[in-house]
Short mmCIF file of C-alpha atoms in Angstrom, two decimals:
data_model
loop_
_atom_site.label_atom_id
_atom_site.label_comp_id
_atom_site.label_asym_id
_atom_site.label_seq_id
_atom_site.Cartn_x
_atom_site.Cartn_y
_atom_site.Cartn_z
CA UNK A 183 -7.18 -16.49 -40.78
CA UNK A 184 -10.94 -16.84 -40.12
CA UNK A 185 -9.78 -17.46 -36.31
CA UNK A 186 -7.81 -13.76 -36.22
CA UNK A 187 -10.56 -11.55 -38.38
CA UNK A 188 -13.04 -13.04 -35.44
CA UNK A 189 -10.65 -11.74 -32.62
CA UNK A 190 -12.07 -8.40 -31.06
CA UNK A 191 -8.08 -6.80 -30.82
CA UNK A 192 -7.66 -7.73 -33.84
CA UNK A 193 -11.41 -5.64 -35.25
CA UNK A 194 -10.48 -2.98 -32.58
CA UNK A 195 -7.33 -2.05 -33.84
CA UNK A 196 -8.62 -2.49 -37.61
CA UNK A 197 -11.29 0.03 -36.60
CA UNK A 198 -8.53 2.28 -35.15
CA UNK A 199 -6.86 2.17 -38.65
CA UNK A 200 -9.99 3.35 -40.17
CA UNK A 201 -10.19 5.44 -37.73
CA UNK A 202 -7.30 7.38 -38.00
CA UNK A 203 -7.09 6.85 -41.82
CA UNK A 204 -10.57 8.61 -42.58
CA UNK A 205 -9.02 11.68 -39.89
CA UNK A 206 -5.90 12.51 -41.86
CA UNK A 207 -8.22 12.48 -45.05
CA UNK A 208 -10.75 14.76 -43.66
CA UNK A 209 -7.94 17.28 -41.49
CA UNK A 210 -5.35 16.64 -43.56
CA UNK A 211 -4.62 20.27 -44.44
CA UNK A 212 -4.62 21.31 -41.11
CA UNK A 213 -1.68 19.63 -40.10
CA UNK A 214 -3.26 18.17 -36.78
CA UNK A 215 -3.52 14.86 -35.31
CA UNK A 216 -6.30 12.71 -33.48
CA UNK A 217 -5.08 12.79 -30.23
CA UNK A 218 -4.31 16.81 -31.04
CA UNK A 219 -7.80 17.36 -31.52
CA UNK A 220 -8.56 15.45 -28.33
CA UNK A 221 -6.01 17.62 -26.34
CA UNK A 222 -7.30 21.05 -28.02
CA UNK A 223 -10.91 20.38 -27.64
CA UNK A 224 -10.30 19.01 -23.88
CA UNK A 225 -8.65 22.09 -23.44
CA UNK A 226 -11.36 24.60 -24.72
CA UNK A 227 -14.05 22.83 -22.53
CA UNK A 228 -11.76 23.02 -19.69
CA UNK A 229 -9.88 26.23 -19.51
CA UNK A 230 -6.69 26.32 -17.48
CA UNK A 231 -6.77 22.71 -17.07
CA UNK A 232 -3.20 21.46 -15.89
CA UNK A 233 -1.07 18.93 -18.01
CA UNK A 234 -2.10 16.15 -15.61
CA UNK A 235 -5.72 16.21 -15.35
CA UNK A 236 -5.94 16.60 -19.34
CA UNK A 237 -4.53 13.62 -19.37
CA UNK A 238 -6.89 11.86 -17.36
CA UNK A 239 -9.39 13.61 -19.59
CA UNK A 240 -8.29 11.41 -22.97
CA UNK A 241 -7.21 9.29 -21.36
CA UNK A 242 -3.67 10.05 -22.37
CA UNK A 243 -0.23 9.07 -20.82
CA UNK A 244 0.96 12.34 -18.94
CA UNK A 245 4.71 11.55 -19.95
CA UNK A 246 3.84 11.13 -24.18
CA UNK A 247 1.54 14.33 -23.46
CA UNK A 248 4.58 17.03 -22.76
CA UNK A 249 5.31 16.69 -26.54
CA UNK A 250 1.67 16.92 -27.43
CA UNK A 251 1.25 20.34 -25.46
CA UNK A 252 5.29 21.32 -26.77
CA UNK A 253 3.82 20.75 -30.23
CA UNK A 254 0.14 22.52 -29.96
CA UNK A 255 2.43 25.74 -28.43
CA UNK A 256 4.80 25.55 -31.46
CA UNK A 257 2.07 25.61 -33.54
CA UNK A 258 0.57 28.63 -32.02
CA UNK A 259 -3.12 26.56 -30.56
CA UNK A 260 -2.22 26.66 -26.59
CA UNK A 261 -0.52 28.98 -24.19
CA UNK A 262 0.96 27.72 -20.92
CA UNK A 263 1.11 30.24 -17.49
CA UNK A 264 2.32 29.16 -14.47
CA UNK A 265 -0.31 27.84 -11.84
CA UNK A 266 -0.24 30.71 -9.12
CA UNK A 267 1.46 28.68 -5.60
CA UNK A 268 2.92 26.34 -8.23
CA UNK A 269 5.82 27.50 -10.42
CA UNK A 270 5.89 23.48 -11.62
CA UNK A 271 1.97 23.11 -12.86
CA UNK A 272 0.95 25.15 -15.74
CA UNK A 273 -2.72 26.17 -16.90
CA UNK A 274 -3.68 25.41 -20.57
CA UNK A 275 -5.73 27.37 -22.36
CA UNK A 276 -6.18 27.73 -26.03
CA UNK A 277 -5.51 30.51 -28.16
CA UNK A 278 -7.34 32.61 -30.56
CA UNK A 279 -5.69 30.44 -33.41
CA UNK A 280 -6.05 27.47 -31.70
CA UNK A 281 -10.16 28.68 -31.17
CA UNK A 282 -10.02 29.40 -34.52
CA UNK A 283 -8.66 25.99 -35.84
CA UNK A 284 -11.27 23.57 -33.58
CA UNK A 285 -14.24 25.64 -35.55
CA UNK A 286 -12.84 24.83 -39.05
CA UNK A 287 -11.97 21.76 -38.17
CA UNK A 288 -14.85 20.07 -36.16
CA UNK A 289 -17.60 19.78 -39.27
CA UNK A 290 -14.42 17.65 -40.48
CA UNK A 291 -14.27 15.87 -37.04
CA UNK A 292 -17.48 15.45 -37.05
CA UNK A 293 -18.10 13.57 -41.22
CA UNK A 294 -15.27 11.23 -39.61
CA UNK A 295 -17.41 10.05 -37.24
CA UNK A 296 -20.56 9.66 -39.86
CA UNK A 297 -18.35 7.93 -42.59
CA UNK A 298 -17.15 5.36 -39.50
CA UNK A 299 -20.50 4.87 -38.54
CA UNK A 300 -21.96 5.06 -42.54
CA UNK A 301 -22.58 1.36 -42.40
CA UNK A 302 -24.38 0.81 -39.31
CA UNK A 303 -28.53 1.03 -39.22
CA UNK A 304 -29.25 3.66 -36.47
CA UNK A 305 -29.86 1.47 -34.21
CA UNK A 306 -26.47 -0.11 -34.74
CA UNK A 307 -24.80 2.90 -33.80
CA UNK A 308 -26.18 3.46 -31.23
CA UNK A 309 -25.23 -0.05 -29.35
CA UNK A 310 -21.51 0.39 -30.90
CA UNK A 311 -21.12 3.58 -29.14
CA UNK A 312 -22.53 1.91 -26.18
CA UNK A 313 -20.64 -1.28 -26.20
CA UNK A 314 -17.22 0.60 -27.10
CA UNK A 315 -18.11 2.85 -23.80
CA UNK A 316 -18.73 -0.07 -21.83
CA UNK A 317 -15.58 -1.79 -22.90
CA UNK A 318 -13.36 1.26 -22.15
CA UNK A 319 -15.26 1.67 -18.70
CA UNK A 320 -14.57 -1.38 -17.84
CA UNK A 321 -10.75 -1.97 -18.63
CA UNK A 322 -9.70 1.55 -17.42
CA UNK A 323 -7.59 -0.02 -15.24
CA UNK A 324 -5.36 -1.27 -17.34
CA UNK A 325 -4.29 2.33 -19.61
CA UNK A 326 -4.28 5.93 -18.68
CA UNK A 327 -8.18 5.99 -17.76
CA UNK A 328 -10.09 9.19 -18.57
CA UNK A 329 -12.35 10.34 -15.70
CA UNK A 330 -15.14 8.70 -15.10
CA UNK A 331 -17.53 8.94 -17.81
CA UNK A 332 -21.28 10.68 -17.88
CA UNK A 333 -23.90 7.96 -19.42
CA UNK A 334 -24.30 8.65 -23.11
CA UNK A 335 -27.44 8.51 -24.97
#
């Protein structure tokens, strides 16, 4: 077993258990996923971004994102208009509920990332965040890549 707990899929997808885990325990009353978040808060810093470049913003596949956006518009958080020259490509924007929802639940979002990150010295942190960037910089190739990243730190 030593061999697998030493394997960096294996710790990456551990650390996406946690991950996801310590999310549903911190927005679990708000009845909203990870990758809803992502979409929601993509969409308020991008208003009337279309379906396709959000995805290339998370870094989500376009065809598992319709259900996504059907599911954030059932639930009230987005409205979808018709792109003007375009009666196919529709503008997202959020609502005032969905507005409403990313302020109560980003101080949540935001003790997710603290308790992942509880264990690491500062300076720890710091090169996780980095390394993890690097990693999904460099292998964009082979899922949905976001757009190209700005430097962090």
């Amino acid at each position: 077993m030593h061999e697998l707990y030493a394997m960096p899929g294996h710790l990456i997808r551990r650390a996406q258990q946690i991950s996801s885990a310590l999310f549903a325990e911190e927005v679990a009353a708000q009845d909203l996923t990870s990758v809803q978040f992502g979409a929601l808060y993509a969409i308020r810093e991008n208003p009337d971004v279309d379906a396709t470049r959000l995805s290339a913003l998370i870094a989500f596949d376009r065809s598992t994102l319709g259900g996504v956006l059907e599911r954030l518009e059932a639930k009230g958080w987005i409205e979808r208009s018709h792109t003007e020259g375009d009666r196919r490509a529709k503008r997202l924007r959020l609502t005032p509920e969905g507005e409403a929802l990313l302020r109560r639940v980003e101080p949540a979002v935001r003790r997710v990332q603290e308790r992942i990150l509880a264990p690491l010295s500062p300076t720890d942190r710091a090169t996780l965040i980095r390394l993890l960037g690097e990693l999904a910089e460099v292998h964009n190739e082979v899922t949905p890549a976001p757009l190209r990243r700005r430097a962090v730190g």
